[in-house]
Short mmCIF file of C-alpha atoms in Angstrom, two decimals:
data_model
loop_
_atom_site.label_atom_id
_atom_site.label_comp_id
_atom_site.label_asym_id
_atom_site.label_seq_id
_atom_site.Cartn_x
_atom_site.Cartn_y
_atom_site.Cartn_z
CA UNK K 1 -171.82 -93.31 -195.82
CA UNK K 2 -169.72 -96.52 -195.09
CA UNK K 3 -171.41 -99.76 -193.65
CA UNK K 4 -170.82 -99.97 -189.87
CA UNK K 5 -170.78 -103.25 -189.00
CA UNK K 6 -170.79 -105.70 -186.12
CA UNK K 7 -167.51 -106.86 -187.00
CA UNK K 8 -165.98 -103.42 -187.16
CA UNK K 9 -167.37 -102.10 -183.94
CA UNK K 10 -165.71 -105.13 -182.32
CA UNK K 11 -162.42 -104.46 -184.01
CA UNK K 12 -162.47 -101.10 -182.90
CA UNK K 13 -163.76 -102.06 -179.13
CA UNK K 14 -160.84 -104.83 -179.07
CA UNK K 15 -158.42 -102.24 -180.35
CA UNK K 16 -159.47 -99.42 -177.47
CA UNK K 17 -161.33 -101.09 -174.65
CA UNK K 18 -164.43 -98.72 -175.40
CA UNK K 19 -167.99 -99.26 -174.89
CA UNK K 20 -170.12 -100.77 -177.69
CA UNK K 21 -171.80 -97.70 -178.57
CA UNK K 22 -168.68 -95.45 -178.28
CA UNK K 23 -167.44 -97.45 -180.87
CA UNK K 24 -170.13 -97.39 -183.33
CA UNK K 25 -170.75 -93.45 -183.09
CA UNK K 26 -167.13 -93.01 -183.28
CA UNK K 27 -167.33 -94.98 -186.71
CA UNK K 28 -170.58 -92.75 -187.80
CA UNK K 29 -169.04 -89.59 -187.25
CA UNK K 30 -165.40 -90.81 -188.95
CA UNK K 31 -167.38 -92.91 -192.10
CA UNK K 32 -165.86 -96.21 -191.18
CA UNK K 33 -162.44 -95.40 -190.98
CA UNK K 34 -160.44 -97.45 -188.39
CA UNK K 35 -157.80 -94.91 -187.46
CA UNK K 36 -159.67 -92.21 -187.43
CA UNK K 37 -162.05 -93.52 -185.31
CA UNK K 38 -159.48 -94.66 -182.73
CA UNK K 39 -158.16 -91.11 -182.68
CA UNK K 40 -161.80 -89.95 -182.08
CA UNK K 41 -162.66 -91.97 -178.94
CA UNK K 42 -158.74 -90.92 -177.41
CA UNK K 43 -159.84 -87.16 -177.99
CA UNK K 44 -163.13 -87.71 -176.49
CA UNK K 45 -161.92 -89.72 -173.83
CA UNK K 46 -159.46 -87.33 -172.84
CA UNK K 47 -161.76 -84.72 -172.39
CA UNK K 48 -163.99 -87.08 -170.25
CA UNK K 49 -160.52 -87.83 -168.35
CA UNK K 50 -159.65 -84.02 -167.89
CA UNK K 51 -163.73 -83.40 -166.18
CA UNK K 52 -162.99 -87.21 -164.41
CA UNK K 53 -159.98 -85.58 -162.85
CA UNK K 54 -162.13 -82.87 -160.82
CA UNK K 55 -163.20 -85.80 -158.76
CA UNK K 56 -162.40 -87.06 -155.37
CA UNK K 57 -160.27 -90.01 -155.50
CA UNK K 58 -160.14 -91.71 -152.15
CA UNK K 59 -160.25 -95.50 -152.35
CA UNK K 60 -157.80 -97.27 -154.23
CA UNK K 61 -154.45 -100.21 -153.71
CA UNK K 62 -150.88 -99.88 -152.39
CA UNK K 63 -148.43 -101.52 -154.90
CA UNK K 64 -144.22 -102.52 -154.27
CA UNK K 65 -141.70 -104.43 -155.16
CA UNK K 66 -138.90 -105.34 -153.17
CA UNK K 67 -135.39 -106.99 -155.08
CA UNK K 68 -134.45 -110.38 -154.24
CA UNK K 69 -131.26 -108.72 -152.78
CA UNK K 70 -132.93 -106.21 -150.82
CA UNK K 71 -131.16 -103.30 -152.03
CA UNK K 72 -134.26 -101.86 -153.81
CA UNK K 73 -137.64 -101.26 -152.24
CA UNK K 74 -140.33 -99.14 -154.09
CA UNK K 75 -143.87 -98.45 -153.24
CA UNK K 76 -147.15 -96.37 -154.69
CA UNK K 77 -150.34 -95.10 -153.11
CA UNK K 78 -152.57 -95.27 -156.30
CA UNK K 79 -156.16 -94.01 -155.93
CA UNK K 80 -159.71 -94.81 -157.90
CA UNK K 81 -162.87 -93.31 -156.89
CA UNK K 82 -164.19 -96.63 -155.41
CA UNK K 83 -162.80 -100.42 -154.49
CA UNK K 84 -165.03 -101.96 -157.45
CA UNK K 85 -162.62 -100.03 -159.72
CA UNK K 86 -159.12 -100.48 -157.71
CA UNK K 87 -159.87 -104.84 -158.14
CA UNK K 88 -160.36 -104.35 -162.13
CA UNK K 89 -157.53 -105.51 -164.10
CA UNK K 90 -156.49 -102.64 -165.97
CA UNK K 91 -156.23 -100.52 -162.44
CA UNK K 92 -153.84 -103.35 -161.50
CA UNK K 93 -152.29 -103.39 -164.49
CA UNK K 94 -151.71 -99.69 -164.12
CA UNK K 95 -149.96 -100.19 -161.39
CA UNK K 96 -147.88 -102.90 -161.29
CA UNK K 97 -146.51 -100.56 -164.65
CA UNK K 98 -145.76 -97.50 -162.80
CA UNK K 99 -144.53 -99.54 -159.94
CA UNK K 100 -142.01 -101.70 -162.57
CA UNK K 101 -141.17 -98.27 -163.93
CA UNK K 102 -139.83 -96.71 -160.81
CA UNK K 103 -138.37 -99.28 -160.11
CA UNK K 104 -136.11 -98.95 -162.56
CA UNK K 105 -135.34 -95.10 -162.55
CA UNK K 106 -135.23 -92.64 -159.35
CA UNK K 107 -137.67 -89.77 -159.64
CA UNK K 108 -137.44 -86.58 -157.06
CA UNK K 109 -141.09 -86.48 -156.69
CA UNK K 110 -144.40 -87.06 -158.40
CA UNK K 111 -144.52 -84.49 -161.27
CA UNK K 112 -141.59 -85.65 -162.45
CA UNK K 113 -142.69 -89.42 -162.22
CA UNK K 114 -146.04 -88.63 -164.02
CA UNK K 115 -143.92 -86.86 -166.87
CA UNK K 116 -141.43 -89.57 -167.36
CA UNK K 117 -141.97 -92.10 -171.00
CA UNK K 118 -142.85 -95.63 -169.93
CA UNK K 119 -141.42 -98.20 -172.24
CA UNK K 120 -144.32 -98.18 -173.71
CA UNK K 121 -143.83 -95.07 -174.99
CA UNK K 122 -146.59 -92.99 -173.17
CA UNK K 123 -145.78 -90.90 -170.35
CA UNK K 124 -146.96 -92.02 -167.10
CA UNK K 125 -149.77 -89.19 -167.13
CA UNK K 126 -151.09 -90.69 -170.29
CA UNK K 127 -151.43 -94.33 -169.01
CA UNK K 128 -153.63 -92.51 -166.64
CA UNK K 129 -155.24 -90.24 -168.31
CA UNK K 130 -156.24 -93.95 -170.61
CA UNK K 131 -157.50 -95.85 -167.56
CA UNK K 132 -159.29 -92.75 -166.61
CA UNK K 133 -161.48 -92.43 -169.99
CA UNK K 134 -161.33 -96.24 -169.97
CA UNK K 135 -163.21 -97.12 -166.59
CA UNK K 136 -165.37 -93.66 -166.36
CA UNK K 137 -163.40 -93.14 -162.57
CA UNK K 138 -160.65 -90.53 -161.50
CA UNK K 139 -157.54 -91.97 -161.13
CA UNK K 140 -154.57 -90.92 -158.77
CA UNK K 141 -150.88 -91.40 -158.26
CA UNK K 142 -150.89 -90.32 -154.99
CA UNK K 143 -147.44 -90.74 -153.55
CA UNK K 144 -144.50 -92.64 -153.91
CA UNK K 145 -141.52 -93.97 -151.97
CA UNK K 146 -138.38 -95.88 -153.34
CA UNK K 147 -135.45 -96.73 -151.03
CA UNK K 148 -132.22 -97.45 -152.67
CA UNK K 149 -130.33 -99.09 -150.01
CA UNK K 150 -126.39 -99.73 -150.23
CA UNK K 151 -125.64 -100.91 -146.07
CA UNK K 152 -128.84 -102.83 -145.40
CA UNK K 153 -132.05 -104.28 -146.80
CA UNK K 154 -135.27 -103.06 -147.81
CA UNK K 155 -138.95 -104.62 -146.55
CA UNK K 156 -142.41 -104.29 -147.07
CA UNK K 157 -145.31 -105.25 -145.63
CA UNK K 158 -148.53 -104.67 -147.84
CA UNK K 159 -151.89 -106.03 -145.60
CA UNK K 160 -154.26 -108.00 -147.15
CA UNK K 161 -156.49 -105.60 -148.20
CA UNK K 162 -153.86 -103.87 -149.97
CA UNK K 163 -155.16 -100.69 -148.41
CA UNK K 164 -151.98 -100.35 -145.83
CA UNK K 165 -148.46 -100.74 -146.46
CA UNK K 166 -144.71 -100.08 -144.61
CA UNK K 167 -141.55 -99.79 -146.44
CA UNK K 168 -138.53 -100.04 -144.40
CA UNK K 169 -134.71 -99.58 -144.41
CA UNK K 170 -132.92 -101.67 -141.99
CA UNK K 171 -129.20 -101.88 -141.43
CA UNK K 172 -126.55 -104.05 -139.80
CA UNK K 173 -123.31 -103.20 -138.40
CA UNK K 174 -121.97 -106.54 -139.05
CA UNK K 175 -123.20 -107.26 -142.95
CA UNK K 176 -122.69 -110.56 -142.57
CA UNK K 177 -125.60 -110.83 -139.90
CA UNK K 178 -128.22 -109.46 -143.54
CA UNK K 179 -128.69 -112.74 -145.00
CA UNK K 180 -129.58 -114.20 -141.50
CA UNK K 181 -133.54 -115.67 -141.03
CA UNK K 182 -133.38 -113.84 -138.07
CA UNK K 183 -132.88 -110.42 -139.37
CA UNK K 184 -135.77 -111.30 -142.55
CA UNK K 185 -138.22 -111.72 -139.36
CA UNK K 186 -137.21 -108.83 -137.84
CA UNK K 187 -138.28 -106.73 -140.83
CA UNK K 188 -141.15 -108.21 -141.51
CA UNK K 189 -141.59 -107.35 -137.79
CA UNK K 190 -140.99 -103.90 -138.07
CA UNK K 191 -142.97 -103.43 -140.91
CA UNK K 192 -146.01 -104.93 -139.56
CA UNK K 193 -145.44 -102.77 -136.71
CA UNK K 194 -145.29 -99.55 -138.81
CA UNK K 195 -148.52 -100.41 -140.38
CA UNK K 196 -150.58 -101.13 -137.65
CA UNK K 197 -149.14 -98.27 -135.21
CA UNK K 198 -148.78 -95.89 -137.53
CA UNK K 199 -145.55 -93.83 -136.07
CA UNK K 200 -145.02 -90.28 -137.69
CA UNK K 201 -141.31 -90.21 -136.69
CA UNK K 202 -138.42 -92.48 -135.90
CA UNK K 203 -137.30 -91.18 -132.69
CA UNK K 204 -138.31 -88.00 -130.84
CA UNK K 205 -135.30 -85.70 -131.72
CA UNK K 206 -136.97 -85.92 -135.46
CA UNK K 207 -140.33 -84.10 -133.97
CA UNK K 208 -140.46 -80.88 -135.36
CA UNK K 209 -139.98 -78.04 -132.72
CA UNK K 210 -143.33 -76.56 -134.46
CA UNK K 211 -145.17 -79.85 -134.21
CA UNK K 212 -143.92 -80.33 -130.31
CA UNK K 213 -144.88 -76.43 -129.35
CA UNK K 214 -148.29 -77.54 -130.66
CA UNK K 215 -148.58 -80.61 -128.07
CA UNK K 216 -147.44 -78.49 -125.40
CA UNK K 217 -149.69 -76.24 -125.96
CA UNK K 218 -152.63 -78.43 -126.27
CA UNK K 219 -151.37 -79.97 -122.99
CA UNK K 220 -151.50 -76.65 -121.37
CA UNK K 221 -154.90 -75.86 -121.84
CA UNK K 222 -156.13 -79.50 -121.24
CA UNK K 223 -154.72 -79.19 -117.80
CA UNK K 224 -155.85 -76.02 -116.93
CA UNK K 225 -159.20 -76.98 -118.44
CA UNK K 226 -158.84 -79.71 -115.16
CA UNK K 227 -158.17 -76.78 -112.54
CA UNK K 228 -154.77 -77.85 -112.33
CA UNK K 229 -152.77 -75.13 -110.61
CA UNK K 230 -150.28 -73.03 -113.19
CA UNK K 231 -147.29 -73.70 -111.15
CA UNK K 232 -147.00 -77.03 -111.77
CA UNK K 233 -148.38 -77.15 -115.70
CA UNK K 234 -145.07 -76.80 -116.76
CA UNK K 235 -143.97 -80.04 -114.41
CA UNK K 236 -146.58 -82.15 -115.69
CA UNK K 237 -145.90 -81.65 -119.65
CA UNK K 238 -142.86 -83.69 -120.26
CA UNK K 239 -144.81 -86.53 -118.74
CA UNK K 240 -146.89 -85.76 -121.60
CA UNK K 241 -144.82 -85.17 -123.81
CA UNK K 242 -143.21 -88.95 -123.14
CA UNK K 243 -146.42 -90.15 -123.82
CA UNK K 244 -146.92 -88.31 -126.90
CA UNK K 245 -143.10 -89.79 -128.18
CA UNK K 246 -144.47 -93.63 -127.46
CA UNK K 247 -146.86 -92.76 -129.61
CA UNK K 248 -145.67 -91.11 -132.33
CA UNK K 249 -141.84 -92.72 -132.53
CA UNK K 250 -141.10 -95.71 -133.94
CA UNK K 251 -138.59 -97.06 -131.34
CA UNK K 252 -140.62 -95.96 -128.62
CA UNK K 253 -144.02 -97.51 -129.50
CA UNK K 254 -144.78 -100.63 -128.19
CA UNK K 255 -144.30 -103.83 -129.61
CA UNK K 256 -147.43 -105.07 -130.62
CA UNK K 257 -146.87 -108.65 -130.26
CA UNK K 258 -145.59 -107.66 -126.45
CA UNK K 259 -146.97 -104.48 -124.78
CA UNK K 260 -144.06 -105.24 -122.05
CA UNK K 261 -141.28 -104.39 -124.89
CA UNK K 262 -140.40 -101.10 -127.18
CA UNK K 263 -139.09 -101.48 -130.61
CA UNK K 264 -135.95 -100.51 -129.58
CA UNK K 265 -136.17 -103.43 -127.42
CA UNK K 266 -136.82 -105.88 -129.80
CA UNK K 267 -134.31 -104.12 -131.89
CA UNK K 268 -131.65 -104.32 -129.39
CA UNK K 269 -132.58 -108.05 -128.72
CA UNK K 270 -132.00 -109.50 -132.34
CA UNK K 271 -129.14 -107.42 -132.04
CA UNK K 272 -127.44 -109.29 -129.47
CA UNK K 273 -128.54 -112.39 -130.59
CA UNK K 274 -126.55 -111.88 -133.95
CA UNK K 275 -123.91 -110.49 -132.64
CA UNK K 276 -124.30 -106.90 -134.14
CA UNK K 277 -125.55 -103.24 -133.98
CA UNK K 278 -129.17 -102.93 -136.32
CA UNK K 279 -130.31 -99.76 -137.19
CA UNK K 280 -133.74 -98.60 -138.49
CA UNK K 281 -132.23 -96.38 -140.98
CA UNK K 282 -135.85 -94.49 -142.26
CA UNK K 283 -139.20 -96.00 -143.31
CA UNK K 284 -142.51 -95.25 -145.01
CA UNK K 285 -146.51 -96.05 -144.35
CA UNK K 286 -148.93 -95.80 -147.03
CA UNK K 287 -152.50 -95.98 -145.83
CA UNK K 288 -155.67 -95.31 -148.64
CA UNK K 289 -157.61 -92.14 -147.57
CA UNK K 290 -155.48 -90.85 -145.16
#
């Protein structure tokens, strides 16, 4: 039986970020040897990782990165089990990588993402899976989005917290008027706007016909819940309805820095102060356990 020293246990520790006495049963059961060992705790921490990954992740950070230029705009929901875990280092770490790496290359959706090779030569699934067996918590890559924008710029918003964050496409008729300070505020506007109000659609012809059948119907029985007669149900509901759109719709929410003005308002406003048409061409909102 080899010696297993101090010295060697903290090689080994340095080498995988193990505990102490990981490391010194992995070098029991391998007599010593260095590699051997290392491929020991990765087996054993994989199948730790693969029971890990049964677990409910729901806390966790938003991540992005946005080009100087503003024709790029990526951003990641990834989740941890808890917030002690999503402030450690290596969870940054983790993803700032996977943020860098889509950055660089378009996936069509997560599976695909999570297959991929980083640079490092691991697939994005195996940084995880490492982390994982590394901090003893379930990790997530919940969602992505990545906006590759060719008539506008790209913005995001991530709140302090990093729990919340908006990604946004916004466009200019006149592409002159993209540079302007004027149109950087109004994104940073719009993005703040679409993280605290939380709008599921742009503007109300994007409702699904499903998801508006659903309000009406809900509507329906509220009002007859209130005795109101049947005959005029069917008046009342579009009031609803217009209600349900300033709610739901970007453009017709409220501005919340002035409840007396819609985004579309504001919109139209910077608009004719620069001379040009701006669009909200689509956007994104990222918010941990939701």
């Amino acid at each position: 039986m080899a010696e297993i020293t101090a010295a060697k246990v903290k090689e080994l520790r340095e080498r995988t970020g193990s505990g102490m006495m990981d490391c010194k049963k992995a070098l029991a059961e391998t007599n010593g040897d260095m590699e051997k060992a290392i491929d020991y705790l990765r087996e054993k921490g994989l199948a730790k990782a693969a029971k890990k990954a049964e677990r409910n992740a729901s806390d966790g950070r938003i991540f992005h990165i946005v080009s100087k230029d503003g024709k790029l705009g990526v951003m990641i929901e990834l989740n941890s089990e808890t917030d002690f875990v999503a402030k450690t280092d290596e969870f940054n770490g983790l993803g700032d990588s996977i943020t860098t790496h889509l950055f660089n290359k378009a996936f069509a959706d997560n599976e695909s993402l999570l297959a991929s090779v980083h640079e490092s030569g691991s697939t994005i699934n195996e940084l995880i899976t490492g982390i994982i067996a590394k901090l003893g918590e379930n990790i997530v890559l919940k969602r992505f989005a990545r906006f590759d924008v060719s008539d506008g710029r790209a913005f995001c918003y991530i709140h302090s917290n990093y729990k919340v964050g908006a990604l946004l496409e916004l466009e200019s008729a006149d592409k002159s008027k993209l540079e302007t300070p004027e149109f950087a505020e109004l994104g940073h506007e719009i993005c703040m706007q679409i993280a605290a109000a939380n709008p599921l659609y742009l503007v109300s012809e994007d409702v699904p016909e499903d998801v508006l059948e659903r309000e009406k119907a809900v509507y329906r029985q509220q009002l007859l819940d209130e005795g109101k007669p049947a005959d005029k149900i069917e008046k009342i509901i579009p009031g609803k309805l217009r209600k349900y759109f300033e709610t739901a719709c970007l453009l017709e929410q409220e501005y919340i820095r002035d409840s007396d003005k819609k985004v579309k308002d504001l919109l139209a406003e910077v608009g004719k102060k620069l001379g040009t048409k701006i669009t909200v061409k689509r956007f994104a909102r990222f918010a941990i356990g939701e």
